[in-house]
PDB file of C-alpha atoms in Angstrom:
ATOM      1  CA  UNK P  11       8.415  29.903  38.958  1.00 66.00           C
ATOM      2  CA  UNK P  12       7.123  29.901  35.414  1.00 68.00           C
ATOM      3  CA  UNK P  13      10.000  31.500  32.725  1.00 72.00           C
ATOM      4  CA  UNK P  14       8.507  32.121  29.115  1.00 80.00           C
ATOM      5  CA  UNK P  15      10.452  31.797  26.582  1.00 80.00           C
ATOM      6  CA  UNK P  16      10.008  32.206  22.472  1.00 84.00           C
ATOM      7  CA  UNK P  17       8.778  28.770  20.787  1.00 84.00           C
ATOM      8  CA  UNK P  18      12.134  28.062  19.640  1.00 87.00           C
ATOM      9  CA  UNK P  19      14.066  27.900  22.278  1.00 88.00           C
ATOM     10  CA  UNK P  20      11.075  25.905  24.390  1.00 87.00           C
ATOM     11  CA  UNK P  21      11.870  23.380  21.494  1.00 85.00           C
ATOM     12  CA  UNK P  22      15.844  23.776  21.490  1.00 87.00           C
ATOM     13  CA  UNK P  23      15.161  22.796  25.028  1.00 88.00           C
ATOM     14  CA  UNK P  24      12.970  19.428  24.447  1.00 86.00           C
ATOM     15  CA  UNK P  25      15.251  18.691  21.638  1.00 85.00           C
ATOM     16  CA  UNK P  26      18.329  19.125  23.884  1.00 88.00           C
ATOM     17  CA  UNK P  27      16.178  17.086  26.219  1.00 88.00           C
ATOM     18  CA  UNK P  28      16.094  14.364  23.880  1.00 85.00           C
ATOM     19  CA  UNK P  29      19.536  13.940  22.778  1.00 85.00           C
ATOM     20  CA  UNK P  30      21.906  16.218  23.890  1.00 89.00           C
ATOM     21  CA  UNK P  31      22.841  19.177  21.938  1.00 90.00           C
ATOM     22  CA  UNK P  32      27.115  20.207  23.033  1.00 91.00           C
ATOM     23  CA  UNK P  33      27.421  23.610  24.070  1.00 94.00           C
ATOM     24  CA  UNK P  34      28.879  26.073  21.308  1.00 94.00           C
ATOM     25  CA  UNK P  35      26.554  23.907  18.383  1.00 93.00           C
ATOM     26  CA  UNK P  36      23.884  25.121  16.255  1.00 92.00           C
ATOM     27  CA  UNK P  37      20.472  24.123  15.767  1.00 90.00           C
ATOM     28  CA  UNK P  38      17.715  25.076  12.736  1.00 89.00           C
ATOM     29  CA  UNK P  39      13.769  25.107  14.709  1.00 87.00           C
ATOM     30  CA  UNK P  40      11.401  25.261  11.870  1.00 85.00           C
ATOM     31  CA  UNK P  41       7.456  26.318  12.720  1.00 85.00           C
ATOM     32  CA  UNK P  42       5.054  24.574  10.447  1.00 83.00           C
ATOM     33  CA  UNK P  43       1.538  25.884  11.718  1.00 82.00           C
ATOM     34  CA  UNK P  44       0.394  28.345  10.388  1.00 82.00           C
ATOM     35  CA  UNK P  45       2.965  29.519   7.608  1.00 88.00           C
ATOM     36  CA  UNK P  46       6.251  28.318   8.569  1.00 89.00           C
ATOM     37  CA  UNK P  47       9.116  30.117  10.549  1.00 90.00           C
ATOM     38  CA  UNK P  48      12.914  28.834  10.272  1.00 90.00           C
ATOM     39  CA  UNK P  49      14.854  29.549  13.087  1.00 91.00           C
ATOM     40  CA  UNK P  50      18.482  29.016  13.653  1.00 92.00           C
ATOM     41  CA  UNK P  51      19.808  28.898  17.635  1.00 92.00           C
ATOM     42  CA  UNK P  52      23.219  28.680  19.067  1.00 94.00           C
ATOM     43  CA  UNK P  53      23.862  26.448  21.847  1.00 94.00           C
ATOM     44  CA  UNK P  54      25.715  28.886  24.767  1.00 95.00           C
ATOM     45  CA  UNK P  55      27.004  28.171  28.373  1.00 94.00           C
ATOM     46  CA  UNK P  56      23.618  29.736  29.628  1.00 92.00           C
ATOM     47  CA  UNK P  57      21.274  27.804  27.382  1.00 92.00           C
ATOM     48  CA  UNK P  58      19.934  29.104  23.519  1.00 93.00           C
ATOM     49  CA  UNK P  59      20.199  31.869  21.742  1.00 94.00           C
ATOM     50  CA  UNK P  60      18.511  32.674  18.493  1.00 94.00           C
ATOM     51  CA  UNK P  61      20.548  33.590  15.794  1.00 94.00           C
ATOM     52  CA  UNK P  62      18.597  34.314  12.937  1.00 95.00           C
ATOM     53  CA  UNK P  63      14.906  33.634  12.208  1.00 94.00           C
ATOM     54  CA  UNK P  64      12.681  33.628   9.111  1.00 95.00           C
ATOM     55  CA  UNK P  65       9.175  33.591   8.425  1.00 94.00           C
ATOM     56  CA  UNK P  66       6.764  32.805   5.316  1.00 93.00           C
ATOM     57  CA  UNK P  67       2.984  32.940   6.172  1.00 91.00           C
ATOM     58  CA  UNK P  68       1.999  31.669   2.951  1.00 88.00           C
ATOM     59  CA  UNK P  69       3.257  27.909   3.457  1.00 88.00           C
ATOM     60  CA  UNK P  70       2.570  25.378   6.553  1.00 85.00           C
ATOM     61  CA  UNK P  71      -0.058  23.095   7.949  1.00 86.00           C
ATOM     62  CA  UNK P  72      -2.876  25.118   7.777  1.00 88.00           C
ATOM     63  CA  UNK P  73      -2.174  25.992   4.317  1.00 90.00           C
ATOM     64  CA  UNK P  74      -2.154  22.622   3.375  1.00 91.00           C
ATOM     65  CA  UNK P  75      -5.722  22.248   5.185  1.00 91.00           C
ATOM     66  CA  UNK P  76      -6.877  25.040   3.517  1.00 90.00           C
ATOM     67  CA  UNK P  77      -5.949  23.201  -0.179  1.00 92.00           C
ATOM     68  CA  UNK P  78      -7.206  20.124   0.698  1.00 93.00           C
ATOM     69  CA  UNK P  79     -10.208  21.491   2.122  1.00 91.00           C
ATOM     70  CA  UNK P  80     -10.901  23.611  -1.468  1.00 90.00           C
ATOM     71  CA  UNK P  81      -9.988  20.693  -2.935  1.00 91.00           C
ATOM     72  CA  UNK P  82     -12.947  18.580  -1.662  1.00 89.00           C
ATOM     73  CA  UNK P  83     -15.999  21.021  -2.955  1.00 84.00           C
ATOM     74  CA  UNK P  84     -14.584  24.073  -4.153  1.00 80.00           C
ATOM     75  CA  UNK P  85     -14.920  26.917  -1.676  1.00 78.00           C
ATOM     76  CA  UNK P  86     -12.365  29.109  -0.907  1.00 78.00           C
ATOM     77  CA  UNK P  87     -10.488  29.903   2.253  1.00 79.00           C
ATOM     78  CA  UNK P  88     -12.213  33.033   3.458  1.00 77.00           C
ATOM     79  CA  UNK P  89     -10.780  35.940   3.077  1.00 72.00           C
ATOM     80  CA  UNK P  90     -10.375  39.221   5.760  1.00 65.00           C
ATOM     81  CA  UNK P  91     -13.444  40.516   6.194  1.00 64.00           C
ATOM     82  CA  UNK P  92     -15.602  37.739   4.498  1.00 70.00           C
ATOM     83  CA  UNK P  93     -17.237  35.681   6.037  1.00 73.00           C
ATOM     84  CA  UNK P  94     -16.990  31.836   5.713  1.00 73.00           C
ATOM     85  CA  UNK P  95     -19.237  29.591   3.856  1.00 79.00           C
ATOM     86  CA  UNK P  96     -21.143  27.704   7.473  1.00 81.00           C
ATOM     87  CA  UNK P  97     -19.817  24.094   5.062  1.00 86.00           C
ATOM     88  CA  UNK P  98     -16.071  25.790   5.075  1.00 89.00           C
ATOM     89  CA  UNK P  99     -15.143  25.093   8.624  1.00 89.00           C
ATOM     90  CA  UNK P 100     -17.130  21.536   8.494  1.00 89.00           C
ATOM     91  CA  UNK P 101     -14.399  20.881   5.487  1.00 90.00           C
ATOM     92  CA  UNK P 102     -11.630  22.164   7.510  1.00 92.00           C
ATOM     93  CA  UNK P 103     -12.079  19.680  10.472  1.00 92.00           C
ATOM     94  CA  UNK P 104     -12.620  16.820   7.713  1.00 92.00           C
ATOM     95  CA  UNK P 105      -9.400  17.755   5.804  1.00 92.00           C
ATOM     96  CA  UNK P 106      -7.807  17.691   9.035  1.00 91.00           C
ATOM     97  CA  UNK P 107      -8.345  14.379  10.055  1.00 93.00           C
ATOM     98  CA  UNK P 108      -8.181  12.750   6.826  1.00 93.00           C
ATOM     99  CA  UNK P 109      -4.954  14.579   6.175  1.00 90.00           C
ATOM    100  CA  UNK P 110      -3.923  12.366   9.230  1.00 89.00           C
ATOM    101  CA  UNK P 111      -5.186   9.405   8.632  1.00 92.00           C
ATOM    102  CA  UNK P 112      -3.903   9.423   5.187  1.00 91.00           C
ATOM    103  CA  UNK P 113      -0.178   9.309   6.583  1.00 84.00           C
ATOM    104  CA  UNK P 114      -0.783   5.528   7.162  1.00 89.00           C
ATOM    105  CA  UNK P 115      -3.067   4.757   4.673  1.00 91.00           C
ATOM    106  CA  UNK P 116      -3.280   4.899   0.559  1.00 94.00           C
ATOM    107  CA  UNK P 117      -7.070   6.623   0.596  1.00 95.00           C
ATOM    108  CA  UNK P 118      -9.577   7.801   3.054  1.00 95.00           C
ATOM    109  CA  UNK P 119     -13.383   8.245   2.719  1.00 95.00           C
ATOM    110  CA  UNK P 120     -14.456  11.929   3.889  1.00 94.00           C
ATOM    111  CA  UNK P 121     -17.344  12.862   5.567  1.00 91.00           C
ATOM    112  CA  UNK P 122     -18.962  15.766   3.538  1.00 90.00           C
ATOM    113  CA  UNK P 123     -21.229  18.924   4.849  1.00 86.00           C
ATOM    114  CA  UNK P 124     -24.784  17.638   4.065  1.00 84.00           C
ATOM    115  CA  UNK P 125     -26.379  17.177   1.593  1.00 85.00           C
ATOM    116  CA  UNK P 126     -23.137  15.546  -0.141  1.00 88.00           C
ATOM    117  CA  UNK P 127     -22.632  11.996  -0.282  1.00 92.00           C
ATOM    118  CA  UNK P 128     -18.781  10.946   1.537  1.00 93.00           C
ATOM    119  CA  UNK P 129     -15.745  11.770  -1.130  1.00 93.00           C
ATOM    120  CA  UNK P 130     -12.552   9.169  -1.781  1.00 95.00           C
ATOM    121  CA  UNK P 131      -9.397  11.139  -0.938  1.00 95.00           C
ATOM    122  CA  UNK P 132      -5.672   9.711  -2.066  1.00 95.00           C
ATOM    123  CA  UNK P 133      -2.665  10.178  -0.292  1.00 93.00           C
ATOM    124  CA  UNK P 134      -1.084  10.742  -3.611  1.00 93.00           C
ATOM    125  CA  UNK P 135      -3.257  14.045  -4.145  1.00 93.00           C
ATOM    126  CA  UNK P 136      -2.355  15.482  -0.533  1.00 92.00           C
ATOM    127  CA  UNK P 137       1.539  14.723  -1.098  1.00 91.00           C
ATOM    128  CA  UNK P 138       0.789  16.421  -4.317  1.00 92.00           C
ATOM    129  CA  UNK P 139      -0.723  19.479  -2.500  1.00 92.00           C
ATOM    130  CA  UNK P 140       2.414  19.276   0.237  1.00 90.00           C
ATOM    131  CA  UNK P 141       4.966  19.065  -1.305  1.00 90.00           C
ATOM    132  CA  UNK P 142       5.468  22.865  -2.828  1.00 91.00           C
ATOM    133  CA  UNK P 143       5.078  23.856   1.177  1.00 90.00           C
ATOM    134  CA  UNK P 144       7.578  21.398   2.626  1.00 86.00           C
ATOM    135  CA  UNK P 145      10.014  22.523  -0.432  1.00 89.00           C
ATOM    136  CA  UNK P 146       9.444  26.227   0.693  1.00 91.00           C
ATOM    137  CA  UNK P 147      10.099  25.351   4.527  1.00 88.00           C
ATOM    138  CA  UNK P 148      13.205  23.528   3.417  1.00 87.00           C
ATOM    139  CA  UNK P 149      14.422  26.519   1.750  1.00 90.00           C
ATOM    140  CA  UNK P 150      13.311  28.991   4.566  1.00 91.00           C
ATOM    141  CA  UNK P 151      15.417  26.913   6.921  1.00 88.00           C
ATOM    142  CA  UNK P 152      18.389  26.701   4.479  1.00 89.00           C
ATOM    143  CA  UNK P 153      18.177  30.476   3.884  1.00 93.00           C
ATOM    144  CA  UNK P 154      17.816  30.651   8.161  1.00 92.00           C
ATOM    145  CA  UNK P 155      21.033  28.954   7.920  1.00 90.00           C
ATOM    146  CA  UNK P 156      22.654  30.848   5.324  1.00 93.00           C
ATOM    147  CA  UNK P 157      21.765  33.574   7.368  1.00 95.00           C
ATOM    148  CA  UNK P 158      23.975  32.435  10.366  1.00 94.00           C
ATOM    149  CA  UNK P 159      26.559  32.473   8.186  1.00 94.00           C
ATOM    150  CA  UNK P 160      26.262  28.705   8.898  1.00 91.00           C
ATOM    151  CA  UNK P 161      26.765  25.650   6.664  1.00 88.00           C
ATOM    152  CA  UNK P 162      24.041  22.568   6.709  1.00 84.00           C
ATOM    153  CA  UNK P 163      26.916  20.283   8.239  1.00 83.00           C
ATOM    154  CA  UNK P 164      27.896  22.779  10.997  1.00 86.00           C
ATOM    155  CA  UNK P 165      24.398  22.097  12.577  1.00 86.00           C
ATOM    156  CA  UNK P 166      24.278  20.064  15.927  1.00 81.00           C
ATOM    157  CA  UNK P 167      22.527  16.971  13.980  1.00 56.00           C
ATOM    158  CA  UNK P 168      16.684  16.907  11.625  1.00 51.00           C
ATOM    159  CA  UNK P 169      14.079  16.397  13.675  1.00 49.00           C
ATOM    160  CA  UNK P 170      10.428  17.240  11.785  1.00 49.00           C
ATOM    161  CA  UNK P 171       7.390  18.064  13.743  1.00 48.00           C
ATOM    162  CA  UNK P 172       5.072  15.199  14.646  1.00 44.00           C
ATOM    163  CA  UNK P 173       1.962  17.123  12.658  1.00 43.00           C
ATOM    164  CA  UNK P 174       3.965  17.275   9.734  1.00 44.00           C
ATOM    165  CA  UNK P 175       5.472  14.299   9.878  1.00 46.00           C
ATOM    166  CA  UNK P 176       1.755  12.557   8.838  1.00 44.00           C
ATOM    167  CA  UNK P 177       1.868  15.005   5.610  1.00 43.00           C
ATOM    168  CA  UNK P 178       5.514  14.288   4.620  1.00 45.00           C
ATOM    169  CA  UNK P 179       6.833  10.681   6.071  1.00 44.00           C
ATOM    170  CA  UNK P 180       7.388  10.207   2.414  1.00 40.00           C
ATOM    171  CA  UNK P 181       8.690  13.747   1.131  1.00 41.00           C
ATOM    172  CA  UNK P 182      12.528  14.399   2.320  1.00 45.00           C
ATOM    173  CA  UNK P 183      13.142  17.687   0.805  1.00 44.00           C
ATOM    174  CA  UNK P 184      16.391  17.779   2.921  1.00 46.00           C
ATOM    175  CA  UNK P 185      17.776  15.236   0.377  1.00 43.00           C
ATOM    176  CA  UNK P 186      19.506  11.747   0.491  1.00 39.00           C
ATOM    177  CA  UNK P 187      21.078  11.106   4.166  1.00 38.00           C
ATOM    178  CA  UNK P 188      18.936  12.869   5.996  1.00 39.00           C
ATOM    179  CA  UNK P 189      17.251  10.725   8.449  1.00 38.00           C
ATOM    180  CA  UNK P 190      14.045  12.248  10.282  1.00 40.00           C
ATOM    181  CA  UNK P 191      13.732  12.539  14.499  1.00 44.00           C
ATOM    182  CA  UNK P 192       9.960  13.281  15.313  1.00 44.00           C
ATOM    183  CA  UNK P 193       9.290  15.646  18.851  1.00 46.00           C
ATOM    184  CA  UNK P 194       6.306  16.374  20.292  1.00 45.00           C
ATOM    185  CA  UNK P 195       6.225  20.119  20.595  1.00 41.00           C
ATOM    186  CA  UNK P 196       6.255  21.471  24.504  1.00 34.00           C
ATOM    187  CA  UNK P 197       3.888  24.211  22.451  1.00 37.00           C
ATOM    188  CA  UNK P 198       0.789  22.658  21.947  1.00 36.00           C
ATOM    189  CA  UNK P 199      -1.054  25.157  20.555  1.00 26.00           C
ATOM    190  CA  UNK P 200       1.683  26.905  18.339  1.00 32.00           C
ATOM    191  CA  UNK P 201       2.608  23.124  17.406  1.00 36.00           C
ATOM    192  CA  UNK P 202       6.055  24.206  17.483  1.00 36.00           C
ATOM    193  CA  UNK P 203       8.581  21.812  16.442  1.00 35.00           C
ATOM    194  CA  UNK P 204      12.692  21.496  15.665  1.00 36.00           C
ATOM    195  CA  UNK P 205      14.687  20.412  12.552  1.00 39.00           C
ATOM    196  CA  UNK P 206      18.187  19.101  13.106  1.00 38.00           C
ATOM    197  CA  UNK P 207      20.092  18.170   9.806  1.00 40.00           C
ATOM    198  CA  UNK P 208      21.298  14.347  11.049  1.00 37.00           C
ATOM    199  CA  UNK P 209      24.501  13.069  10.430  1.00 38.00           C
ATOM    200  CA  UNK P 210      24.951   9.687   8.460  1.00 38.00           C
ATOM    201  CA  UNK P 211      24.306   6.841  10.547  1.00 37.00           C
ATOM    202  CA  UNK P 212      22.439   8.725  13.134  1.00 37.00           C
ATOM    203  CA  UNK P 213      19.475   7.072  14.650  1.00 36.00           C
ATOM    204  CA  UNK P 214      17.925   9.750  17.276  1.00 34.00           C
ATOM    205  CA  UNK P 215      15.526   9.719  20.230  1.00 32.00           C
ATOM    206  CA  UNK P 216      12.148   9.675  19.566  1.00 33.00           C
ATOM    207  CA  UNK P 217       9.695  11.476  21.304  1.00 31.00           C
ATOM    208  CA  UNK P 218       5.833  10.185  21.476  1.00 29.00           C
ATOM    209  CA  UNK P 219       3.558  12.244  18.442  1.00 31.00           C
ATOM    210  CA  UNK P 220       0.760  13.846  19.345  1.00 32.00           C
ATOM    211  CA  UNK P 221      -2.073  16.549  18.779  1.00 32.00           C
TER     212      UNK P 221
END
């Protein structure tokens, strides 16, 4: 039999999964797709329970495609109603992958709509472009938190999504001694993901990354 469950909880699970998560803890699941959605779950005899959740649909992955896409000829995301230059979603797909690529390497060529010769893009103008939407889903789960009526060190000890992790390897907005557990999301289309806040010393499970 096939149970559905909300994204959070599917990734409470896999976390849990992972490396154990006690019964009575708390967890923070933050959602960076498109916009990002903190979530805060509490561990219970009959599995997890969401606490509190938040959402901002203004900062996430797809917002950060969107900028770097702009960023490489000027369009504009489109907007309700409008449609999209035919070069916008061509720009999309190559922001995409060179946003990926760019989390091992220092610059990437990109492959521009015709008639455009390839463009150099730096990893230092993407982290640029990141960073103010990794800040706000930092605060969004700290408020998520706050909203538990929950501390930072009363979570279960955080993991960042795999597709975020190529945009932000570098970026810790969680501080000094946090250390970072990548998951592949169970959601692979909603590219759902968890954040645990780790405790010093900590070295969790990793999970392979993926699309």
């Amino acid at each position: 039999m096939v149970r559905l469950v909300p994204a959070p909880v599917a990734v409470a699970n896999l976390v849990h999964a992972l490396s154990p998560v006690p019964v009575g803890a708390n967890i923070a699941v933050c959602d960076l797709g498109g916009g990002v959605a903190a979530t805060v779950l509490h561990h219970g005899v009959d599995g997890f329970e969401v606490v509190s959740s938040l959402e901002d649909p203004t900062a996430g992955g797809l917002q950060l495609d969107e900028q770097v896409a702009a960023s490489l000829d000027g369009l504009s995301p489109p907007g309700r109603g409008t449609p999209a230059d035919p070069r916008w979603w061509t720009l999309m797909a190559a922001a995409r992958t060179a946003k990926e690529q760019l989390s091992a390497q220092s610059a990437v060529t990109v492959s521009m709509p015709p008639p455009q010769p390839p463009t150099v893009l730096m990893a230092a103008t993407v982290q640029a472009q990141a960073r103010p939407l990794w800040d706000r889903a930092a605060v969004l789960t700290a408020d998520a938190v706050e909203a538990a009526n929950l501390q930072p060190a009363q979570l279960a000890g955080p993991t960042w999504p795999a597709a975020a992790r190529r945009c932000r390897r570098r970026h810790r907005p969680w501080g000094p001694g946090w250390a970072a557990q990548y998951t592949r999301s169970p959601i692979r289309v909603s590219r759902r993901h968890a954040a645990l806040p780790a405790q010093p010393g900590h070295r969790p499970a990793r999970a392979p990354c993926g699309r």
